[in-house]
Coordinates of C-alpha atoms in Angstrom, one line a residue:
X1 CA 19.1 -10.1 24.8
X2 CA 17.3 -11.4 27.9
X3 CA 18.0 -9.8 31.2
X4 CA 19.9 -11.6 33.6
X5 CA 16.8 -11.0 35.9
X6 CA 14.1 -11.7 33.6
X7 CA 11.9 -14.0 35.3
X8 CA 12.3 -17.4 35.1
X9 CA 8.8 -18.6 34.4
X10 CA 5.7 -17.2 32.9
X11 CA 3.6 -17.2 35.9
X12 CA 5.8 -14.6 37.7
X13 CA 3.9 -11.4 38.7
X14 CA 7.1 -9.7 36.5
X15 CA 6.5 -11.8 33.3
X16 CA 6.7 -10.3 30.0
X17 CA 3.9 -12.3 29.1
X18 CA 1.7 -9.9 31.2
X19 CA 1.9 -7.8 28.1
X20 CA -0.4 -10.2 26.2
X21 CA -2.6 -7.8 23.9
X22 CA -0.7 -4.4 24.0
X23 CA -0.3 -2.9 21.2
X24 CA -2.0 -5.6 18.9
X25 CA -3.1 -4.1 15.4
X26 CA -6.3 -6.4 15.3
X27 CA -7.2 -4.4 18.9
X28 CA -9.6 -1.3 18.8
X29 CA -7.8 0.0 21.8
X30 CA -4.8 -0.4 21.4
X31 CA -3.7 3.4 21.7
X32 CA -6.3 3.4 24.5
X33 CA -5.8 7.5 25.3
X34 CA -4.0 7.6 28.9
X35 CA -6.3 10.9 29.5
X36 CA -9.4 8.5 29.7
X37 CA -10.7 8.4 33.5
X38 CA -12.0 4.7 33.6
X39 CA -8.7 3.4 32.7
X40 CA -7.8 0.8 35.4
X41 CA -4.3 1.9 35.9
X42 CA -4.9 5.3 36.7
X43 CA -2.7 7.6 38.9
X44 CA -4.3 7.8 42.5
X45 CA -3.1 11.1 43.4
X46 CA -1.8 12.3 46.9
X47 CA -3.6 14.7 48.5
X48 CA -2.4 15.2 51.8
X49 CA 0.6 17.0 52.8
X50 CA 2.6 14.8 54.9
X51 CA 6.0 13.7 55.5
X52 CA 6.5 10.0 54.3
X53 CA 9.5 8.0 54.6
X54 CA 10.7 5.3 51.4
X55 CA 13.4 3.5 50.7
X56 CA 14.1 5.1 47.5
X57 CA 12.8 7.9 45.6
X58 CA 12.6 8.3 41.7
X59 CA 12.5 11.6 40.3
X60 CA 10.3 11.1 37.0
X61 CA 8.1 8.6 35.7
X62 CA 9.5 7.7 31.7
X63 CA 11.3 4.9 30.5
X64 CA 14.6 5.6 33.3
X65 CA 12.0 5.7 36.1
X66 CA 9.8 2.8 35.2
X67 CA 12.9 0.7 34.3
X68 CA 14.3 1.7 37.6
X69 CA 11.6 1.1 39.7
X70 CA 11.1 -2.6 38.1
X71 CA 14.8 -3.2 38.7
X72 CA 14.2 -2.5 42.3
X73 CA 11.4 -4.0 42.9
X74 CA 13.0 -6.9 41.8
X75 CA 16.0 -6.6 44.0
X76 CA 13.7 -6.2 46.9
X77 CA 13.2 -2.9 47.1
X78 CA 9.5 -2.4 47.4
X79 CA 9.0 1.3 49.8
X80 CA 9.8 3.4 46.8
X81 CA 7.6 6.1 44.7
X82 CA 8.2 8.0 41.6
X83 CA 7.8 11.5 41.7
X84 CA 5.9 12.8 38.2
X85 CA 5.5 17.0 37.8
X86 CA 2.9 16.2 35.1
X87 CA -0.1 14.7 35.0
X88 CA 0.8 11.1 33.3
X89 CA 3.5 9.1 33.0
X90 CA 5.9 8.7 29.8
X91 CA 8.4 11.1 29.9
X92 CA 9.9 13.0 26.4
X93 CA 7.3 10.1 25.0
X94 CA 4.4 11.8 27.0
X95 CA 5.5 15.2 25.8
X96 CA 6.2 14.9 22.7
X97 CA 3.1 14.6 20.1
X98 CA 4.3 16.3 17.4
X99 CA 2.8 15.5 13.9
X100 CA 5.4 12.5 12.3
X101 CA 6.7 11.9 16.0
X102 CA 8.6 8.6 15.8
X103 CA 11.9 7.0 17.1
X104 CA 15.3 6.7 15.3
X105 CA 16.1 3.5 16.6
X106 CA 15.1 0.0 15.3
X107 CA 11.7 -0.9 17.4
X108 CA 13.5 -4.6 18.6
X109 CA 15.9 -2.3 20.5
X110 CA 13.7 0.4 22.0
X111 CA 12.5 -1.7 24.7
X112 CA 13.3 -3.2 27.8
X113 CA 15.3 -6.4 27.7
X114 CA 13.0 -7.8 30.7
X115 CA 9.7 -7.1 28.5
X116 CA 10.1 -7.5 24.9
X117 CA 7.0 -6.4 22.8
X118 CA 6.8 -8.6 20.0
X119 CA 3.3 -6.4 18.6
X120 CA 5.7 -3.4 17.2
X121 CA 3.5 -2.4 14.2
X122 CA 6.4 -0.8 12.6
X123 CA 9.8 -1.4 12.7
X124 CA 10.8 2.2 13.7
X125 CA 7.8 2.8 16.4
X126 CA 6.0 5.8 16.6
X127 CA 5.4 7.9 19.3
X128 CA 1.6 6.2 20.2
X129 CA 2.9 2.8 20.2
X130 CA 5.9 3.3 22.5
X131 CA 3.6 5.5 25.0
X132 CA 1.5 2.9 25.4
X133 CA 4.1 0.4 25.8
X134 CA 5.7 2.1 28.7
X135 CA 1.9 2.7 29.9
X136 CA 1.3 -1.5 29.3
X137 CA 4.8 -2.3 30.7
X138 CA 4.4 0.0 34.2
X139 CA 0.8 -1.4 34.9
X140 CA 1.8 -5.1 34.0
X141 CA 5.0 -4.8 36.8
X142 CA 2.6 -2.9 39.3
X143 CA 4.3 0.4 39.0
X144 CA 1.7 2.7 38.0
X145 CA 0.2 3.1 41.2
X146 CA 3.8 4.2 42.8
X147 CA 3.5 7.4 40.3
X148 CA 2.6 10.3 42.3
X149 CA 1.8 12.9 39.4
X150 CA 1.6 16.9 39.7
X151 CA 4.4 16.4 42.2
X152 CA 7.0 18.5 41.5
X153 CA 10.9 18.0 43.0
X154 CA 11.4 21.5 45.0
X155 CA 14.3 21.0 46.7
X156 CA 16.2 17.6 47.5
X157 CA 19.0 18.1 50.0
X158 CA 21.2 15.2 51.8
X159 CA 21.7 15.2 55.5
X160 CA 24.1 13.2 56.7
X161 CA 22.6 13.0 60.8
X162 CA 19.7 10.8 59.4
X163 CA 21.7 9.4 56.1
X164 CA 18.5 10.6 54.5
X165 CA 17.6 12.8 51.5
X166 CA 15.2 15.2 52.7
X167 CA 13.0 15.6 49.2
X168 CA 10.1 18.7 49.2
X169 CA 8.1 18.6 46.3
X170 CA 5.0 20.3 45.2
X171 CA 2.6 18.2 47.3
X172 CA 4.5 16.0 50.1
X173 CA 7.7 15.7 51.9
X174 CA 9.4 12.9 51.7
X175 CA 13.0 11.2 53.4
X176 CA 14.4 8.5 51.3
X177 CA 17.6 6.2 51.7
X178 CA 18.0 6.6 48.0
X179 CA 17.5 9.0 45.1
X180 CA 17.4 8.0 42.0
X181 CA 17.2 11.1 39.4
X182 CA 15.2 9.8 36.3
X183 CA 14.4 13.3 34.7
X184 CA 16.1 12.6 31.6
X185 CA 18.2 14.5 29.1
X186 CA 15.4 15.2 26.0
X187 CA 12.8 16.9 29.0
X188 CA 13.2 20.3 29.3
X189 CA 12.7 22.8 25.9
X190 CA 15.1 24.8 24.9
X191 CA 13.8 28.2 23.8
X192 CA 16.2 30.4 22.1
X193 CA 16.5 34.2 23.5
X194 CA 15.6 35.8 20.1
X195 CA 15.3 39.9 19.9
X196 CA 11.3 40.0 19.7
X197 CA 10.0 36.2 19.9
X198 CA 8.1 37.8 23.1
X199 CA 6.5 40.1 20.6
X200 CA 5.1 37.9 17.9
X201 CA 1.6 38.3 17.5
X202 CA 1.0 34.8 16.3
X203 CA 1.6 32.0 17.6
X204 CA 4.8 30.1 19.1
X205 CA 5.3 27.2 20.4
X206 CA 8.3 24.7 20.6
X207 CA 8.0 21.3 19.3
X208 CA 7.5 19.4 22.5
X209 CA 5.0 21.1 23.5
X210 CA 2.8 21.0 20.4
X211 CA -0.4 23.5 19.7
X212 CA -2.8 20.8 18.5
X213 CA -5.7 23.2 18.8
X214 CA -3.8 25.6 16.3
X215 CA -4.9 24.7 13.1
X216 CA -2.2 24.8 10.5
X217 CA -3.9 24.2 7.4
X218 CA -3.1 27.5 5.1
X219 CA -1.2 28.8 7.6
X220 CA 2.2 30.8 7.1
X221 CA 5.1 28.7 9.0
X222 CA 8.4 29.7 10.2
X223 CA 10.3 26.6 11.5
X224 CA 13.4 27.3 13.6
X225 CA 15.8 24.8 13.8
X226 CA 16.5 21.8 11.6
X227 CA 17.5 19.0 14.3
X228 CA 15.6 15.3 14.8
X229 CA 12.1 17.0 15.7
X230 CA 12.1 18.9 12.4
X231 CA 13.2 16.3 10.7
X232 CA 10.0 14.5 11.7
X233 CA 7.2 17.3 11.9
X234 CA 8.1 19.2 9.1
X235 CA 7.5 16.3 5.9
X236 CA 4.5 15.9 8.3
X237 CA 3.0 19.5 8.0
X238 CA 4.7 20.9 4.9
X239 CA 1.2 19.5 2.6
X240 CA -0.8 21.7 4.7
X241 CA 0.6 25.0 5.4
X242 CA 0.5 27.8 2.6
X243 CA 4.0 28.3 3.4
X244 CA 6.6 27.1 5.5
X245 CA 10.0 28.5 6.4
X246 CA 12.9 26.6 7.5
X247 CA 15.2 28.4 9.1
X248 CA 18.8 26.0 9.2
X249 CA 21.5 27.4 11.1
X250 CA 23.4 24.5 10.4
X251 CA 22.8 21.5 7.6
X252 CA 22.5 17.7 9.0
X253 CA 23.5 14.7 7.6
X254 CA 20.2 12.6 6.8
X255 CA 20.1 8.9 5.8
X256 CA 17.5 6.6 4.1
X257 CA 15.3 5.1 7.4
X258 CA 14.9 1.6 6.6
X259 CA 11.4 2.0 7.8
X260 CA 8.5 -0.7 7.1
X261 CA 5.3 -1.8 8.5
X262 CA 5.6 -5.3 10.6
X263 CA 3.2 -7.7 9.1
X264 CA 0.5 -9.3 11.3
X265 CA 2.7 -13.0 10.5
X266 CA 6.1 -11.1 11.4
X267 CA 4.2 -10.3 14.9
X268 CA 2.5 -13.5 15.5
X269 CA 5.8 -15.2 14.8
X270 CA 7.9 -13.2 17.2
X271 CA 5.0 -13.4 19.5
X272 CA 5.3 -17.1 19.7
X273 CA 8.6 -18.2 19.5
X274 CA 10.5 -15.4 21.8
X275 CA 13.8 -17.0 20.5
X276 CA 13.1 -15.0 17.1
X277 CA 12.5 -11.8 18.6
X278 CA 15.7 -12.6 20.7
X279 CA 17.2 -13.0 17.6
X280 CA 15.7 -10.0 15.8
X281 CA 17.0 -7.4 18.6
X282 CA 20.5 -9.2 18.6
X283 CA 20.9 -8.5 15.2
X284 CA 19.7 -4.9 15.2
X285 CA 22.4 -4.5 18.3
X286 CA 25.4 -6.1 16.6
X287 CA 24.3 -3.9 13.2
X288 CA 24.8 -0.4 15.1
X289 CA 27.8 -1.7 17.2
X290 CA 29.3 -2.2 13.9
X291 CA 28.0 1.5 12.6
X292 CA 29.4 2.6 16.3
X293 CA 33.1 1.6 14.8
X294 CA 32.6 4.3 12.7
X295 CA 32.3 6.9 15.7
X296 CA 35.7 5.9 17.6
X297 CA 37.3 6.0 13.9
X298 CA 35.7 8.8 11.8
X299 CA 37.7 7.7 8.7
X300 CA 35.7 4.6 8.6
X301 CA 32.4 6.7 8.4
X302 CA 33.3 7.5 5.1
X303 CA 31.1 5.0 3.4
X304 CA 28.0 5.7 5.5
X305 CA 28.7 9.4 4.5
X306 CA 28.7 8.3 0.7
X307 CA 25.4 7.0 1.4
X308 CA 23.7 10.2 3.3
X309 CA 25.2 12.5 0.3
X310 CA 24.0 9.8 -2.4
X311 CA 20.4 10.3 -0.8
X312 CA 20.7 14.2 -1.0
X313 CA 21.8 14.0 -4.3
X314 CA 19.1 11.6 -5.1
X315 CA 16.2 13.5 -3.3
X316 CA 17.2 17.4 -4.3
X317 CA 18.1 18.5 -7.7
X318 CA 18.4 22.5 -7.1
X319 CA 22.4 22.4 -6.9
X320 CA 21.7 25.5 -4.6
X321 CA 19.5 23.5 -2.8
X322 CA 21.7 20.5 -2.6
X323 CA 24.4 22.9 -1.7
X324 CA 22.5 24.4 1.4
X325 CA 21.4 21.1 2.8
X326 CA 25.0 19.5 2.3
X327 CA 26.7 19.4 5.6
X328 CA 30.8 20.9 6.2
X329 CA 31.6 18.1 8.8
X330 CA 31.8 14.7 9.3
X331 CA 28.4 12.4 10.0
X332 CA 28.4 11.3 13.3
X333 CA 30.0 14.6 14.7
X334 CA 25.8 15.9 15.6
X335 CA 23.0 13.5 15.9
X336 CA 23.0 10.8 12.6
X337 CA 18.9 11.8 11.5
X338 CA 17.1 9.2 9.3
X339 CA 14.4 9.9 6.8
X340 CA 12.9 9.5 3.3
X341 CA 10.9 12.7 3.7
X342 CA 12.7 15.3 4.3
X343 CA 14.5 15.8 1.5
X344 CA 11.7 15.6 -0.7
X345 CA 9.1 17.9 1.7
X346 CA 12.5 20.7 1.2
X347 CA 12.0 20.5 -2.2
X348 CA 7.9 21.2 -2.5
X349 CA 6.8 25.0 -4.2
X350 CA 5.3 26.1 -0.6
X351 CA 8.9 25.4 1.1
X352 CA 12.1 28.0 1.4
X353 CA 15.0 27.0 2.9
X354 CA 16.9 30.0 4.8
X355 CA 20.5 28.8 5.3
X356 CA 20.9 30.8 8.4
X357 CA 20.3 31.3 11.9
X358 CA 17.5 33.7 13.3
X359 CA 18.5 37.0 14.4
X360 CA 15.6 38.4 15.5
X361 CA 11.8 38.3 15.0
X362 CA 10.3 41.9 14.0
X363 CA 6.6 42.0 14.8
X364 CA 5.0 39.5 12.6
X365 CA 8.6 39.0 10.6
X366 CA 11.3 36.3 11.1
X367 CA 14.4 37.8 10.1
X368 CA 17.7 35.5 9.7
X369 CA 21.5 35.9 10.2
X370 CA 22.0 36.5 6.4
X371 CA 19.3 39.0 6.0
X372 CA 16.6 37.0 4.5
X373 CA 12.9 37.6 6.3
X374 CA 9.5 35.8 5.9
X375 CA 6.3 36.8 6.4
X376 CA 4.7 34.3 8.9
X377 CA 2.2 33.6 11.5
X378 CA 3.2 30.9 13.6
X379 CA 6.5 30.1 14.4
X380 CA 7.1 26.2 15.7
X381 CA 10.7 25.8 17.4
X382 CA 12.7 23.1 16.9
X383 CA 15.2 23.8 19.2
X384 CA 16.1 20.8 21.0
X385 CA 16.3 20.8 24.6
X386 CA 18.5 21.2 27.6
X387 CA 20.8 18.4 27.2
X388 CA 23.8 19.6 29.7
X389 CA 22.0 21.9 31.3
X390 CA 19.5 19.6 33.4
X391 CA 17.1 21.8 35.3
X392 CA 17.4 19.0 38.1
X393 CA 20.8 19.6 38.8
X394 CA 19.6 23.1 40.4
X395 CA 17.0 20.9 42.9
X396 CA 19.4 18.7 44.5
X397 CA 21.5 19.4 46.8
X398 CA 24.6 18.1 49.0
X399 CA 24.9 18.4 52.6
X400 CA 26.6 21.8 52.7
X401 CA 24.1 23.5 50.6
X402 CA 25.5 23.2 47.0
X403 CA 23.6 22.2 44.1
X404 CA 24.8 19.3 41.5
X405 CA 24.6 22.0 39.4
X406 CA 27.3 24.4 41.4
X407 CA 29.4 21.5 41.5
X408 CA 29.1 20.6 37.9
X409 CA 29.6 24.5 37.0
X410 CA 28.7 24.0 33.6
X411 CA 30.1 20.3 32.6
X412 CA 28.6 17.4 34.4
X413 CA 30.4 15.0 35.9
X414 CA 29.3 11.4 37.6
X415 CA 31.3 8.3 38.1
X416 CA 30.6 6.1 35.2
X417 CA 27.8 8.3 34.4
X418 CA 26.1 7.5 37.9
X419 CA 27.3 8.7 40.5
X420 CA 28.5 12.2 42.1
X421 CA 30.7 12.4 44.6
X422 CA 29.4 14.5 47.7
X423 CA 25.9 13.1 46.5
X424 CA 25.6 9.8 49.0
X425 CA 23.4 7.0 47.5
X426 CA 22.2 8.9 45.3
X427 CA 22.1 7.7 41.2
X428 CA 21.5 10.0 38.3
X429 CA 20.3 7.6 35.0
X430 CA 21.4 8.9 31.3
X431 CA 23.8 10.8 33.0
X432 CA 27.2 12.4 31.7
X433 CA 29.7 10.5 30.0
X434 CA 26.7 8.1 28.4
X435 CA 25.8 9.2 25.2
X436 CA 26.5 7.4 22.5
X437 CA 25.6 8.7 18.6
X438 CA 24.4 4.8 17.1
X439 CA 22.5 3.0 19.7
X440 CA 19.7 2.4 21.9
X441 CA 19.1 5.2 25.1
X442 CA 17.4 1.4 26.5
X443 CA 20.9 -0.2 26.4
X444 CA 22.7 2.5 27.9
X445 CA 19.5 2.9 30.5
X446 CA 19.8 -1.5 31.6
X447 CA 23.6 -1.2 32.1
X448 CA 23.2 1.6 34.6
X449 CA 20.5 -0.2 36.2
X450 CA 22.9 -3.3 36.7
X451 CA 24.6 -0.7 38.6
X452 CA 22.1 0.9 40.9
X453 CA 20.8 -2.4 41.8
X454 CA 24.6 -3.8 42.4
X455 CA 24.8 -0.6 44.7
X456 CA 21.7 -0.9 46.4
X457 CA 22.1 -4.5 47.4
X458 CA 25.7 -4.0 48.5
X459 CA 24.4 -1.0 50.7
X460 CA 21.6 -3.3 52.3
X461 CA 24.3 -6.3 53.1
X462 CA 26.9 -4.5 54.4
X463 CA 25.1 -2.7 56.3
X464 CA 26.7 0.8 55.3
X465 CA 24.4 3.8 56.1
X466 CA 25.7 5.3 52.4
X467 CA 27.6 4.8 49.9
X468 CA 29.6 8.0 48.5
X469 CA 31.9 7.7 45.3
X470 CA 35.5 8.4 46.3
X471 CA 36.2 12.1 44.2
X472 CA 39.4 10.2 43.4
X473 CA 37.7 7.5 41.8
X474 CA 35.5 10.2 39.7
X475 CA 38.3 12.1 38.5
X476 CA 40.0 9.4 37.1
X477 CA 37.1 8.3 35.1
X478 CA 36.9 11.9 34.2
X479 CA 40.4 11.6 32.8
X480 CA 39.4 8.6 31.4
X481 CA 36.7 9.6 29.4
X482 CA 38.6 13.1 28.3
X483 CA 41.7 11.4 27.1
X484 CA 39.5 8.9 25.0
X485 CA 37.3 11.8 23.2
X486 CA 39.8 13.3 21.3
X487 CA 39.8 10.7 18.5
X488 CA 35.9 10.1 18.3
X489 CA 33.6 11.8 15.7
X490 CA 32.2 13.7 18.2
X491 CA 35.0 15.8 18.9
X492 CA 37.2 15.5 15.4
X493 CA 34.4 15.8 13.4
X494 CA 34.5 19.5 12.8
X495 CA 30.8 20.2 14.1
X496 CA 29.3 21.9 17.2
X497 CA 26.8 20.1 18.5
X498 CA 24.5 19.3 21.7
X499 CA 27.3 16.7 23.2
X500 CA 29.6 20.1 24.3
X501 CA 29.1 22.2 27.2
X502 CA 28.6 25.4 28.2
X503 CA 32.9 25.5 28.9
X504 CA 33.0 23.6 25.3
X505 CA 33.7 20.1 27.1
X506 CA 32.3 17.0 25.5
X507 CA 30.3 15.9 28.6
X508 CA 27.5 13.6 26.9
X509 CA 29.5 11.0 24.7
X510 CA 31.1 7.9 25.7
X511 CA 34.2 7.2 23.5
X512 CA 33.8 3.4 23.3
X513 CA 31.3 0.7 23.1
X514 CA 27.9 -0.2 24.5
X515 CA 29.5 -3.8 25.6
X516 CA 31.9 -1.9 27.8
X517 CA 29.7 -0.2 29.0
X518 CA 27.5 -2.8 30.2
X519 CA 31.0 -4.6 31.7
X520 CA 31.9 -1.2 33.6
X521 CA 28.7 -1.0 35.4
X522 CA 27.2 -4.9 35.9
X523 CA 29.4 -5.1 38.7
X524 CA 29.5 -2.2 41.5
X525 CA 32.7 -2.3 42.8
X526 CA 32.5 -1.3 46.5
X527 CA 36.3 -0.4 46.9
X528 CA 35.2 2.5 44.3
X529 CA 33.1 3.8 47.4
X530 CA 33.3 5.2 50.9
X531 CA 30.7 3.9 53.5
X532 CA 29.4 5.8 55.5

């Protein structure tokens, strides 16, 4: 759907059409490494230390920063930098190289609304392709050279004399009017505390951080964890390995993923007449808004559920198989996983299935819940990362001293996902309350962005030195939220998944649809605020 502040010809400097051959099939570089040093949009690193003031500050450089700092820009805010810890933009699509590494939702909709890319070769992208669409999209909108990378947030504090964050990272000091936290959910690896993973002489590494100089081929492979990474890598590895051992503490729901590859006339099509692609992404939303029904009323899930256990039943014909791999709660209560590969990689001679957790690793052995071991050398976690737990939210803190994080103790909390109260103008994007289990993280990303801007422009107007949500205001979207819950899939569906806590409170999900979503946050109400 286009953006109400797409541009409104093609010779503006913002123009999709500055995209013009990304990602084309018929070009030899289109997957044009970002490592290579003659690349023209190249980060030009800081070197000096120095104290630098900006209108806004971004903390990350994937798709929440770049689609930030184009929103800004836009709105007129052009004294603003991104802050990057790694070397290269990208985010969870920068760290994430894992054999198989794809995304779950329809291409059309994994994309910003204000730069369509009509040269998708598939129609569920993979992980090269959308790297070098955020890559294409931040040089063609000028915000590569903004990224300051190996600059690490150390400590971000708000000081009220000034109406300044005070940031220190790694490199430079900064004081900004606004901070915008665009470190993302999917960033940080989770590594479980297993009883002698330390130990193991092989090698271990989790899946986001992939060992692509250890060579798996006849290798003995213990995978821990069976979420949306494993889902992915382990089809892709399972031909090479001599063995490979899945360790499932709990069984998922998996559905067919209508998967395809875009044919050169789809592309040219969509390329020239915008309207179809328009089209084409309307479709794919109004397809998982209907699936996202489903979530607020489980019962109505029961068809889709047919269709995940009709695919089991279809792919695995070991009842004690089938019986392992069958899930004990209702789809939609952990991540919905899609896939015509698992099932059938389970079910290969080289492949046990351990339905169990790990309880320890003992030298060179994995050894599960249940009692089963294997015999491995490597050991590749899929463990997920830390959702709830942001690491961020222990870097930023409020005028008296205290963290998000002590503040949050344990379930985060924001004003329609956005704000914090005691945080002035400051934003945090795919923040709490957010999540939704059917739809695009680009949709909830653009309505929160309707949201900063609204904030920032109101800020500027009226002159206000801050704005701070009123903790009034926050709790009753707290209440909100938590009265809603109840009735989802995500908390009657009989799981435990990602979306609770560490105090067992649903903080991720939002209980109700992406289109109220995007009406709760287009318009920033300033009565919802204190200026300061």
């Amino acid at each position: 759907m286009p953006h109400p502040d797409s541009p409104d010809s093609p010779d503006s400097p913002d123009s999709p059409d500055s995209l013009d051959g990304f990602g084309s099939p018929d070009s030899p570089d289109r997957f044009d490494s970002p490592d290579r040093p003659d690349r023209p949009d190249r980060f030009k690193a800081s070197v000096a230390r120095e104290t630098r003031d900006v209108e806004a500050l971004i903390i990350g450089s994937g798709l929440s920063g770049i689609g930030a700092a184009i929103r800004l820009r836009r709105a007129g805010v052009h004294d603003l930098v991104l802050v990057e810890k790694a070397d290269d933009l990208g985010g969870t699509w920068r760290d994430n190289t894992y054999p198989g590494c794809a995304c779950d939702v329809p291409s059309a909709l994994y994309s910003y609304s204000f730069a369509p890319n009509p040269r998708w070769t598939r129609a569920f992208a993979g992980q090269p392709e959308i790297r070098a669409y955020l890559h294409a999209t931040a040089a063609a909108h000028g915000i590569t050279p903004l990224v300051r990378p190996r600059t690490e947030v150390v400590r971000a504090q708000w000081h009220p004399g000034d109406a300044r964050w005070h940031v220190e990272t790694t490199r430079d000091r900064y004081r900004a009017r606004f901070l915008i936290s665009a470190a993302g959910p999917w960033h940080e690896p989770a590594v479980p505390d297993l009883p002698g993973l330390a130990d193991f002489p092989g090698t271990v590494f989790h899946s986001s951080r992939w060992r692509h100089d250890h060579e798996l081929t006849g290798a003995r492979v213990a995978v821990i964890g069976s979420g949306a990474s494993a889902v992915q890598f382990v089809p892709a590895i399972q031909p090479r390995v001599a063995r490979l051992h899945l360790f499932q503490r709990t069984a998922q729901w998996v559905l067919p993923k209508p998967d395809h590859h875009v044919p050169r006339a789809e592309r040219l099509l969509l390329r020239r007449f915008p309207a179809a692609q328009r089209a084409l992404r309307g479709a794919e939303y109004a397809a998982l808004e209907a699936l996202g029904v489903g979530f607020r009323h489980p019962a109505l899930l029961r068809a889709v559920q047919r269709v995940g256990a009709l695919h089991l039943r279809a792919a695995v014909r070991d009842p004690r198989l089938r019986r392992d791999l069958t899930p004990d709660y209702t789809l939609g209560c952990k991540r919905l996983l899609l896939s015509n590969t698992y099932y059938p990689a389970l079910t290969r001679p080289n492949v046990t299935v351990h339905a169990t957790a790990v309880r320890a690793v003992e030298g060179g052995r994995v050894v599960g819940a249940d009692g089963s071991t294997a015999d491995v050398d490597t050991i590749v976690l899929g463990t997920g990362f830390h959702i709830l737990d942001m690491p961020i939210a222990r870097r930023v803190f409020d005028a008296d001293g205290a963290s998000l994080d002590d503040h949050w103790k344990g379930s985060p909390d924001a004003y329609l996902g956005t704000t914090v109260s005691g945080f002035p103008n400051a934003f945090v994007l795919l923040g709490p309350h957010l999540g939704t289990g059917h739809s695009s993280a680009f949709m909830v990303l653009e309505a929160q962005l309707d949201h900063l801007v609204g904030a920032v422009r109101h800020v500027r107007s009226a002159g206000w030195a801050a704005m701070d949500v009123r903790p009034e205001v926050q709790a009753a979207f707290r209440a909100e939220v938590r009265q809603a819950l109840p009735t989802t899939v995500y908390n009657a569906g009989g799981c435990s998944s990602y979306y609770l806590d560490a105090n067992g409170l649903n903080s991720f999900s939002w209980p109700w649809s992406t289109g109220r979503m995007r009406r709760r946050l287009a318009r920033f109400d300033p009565e919802a605020y204190d200026a300061r």
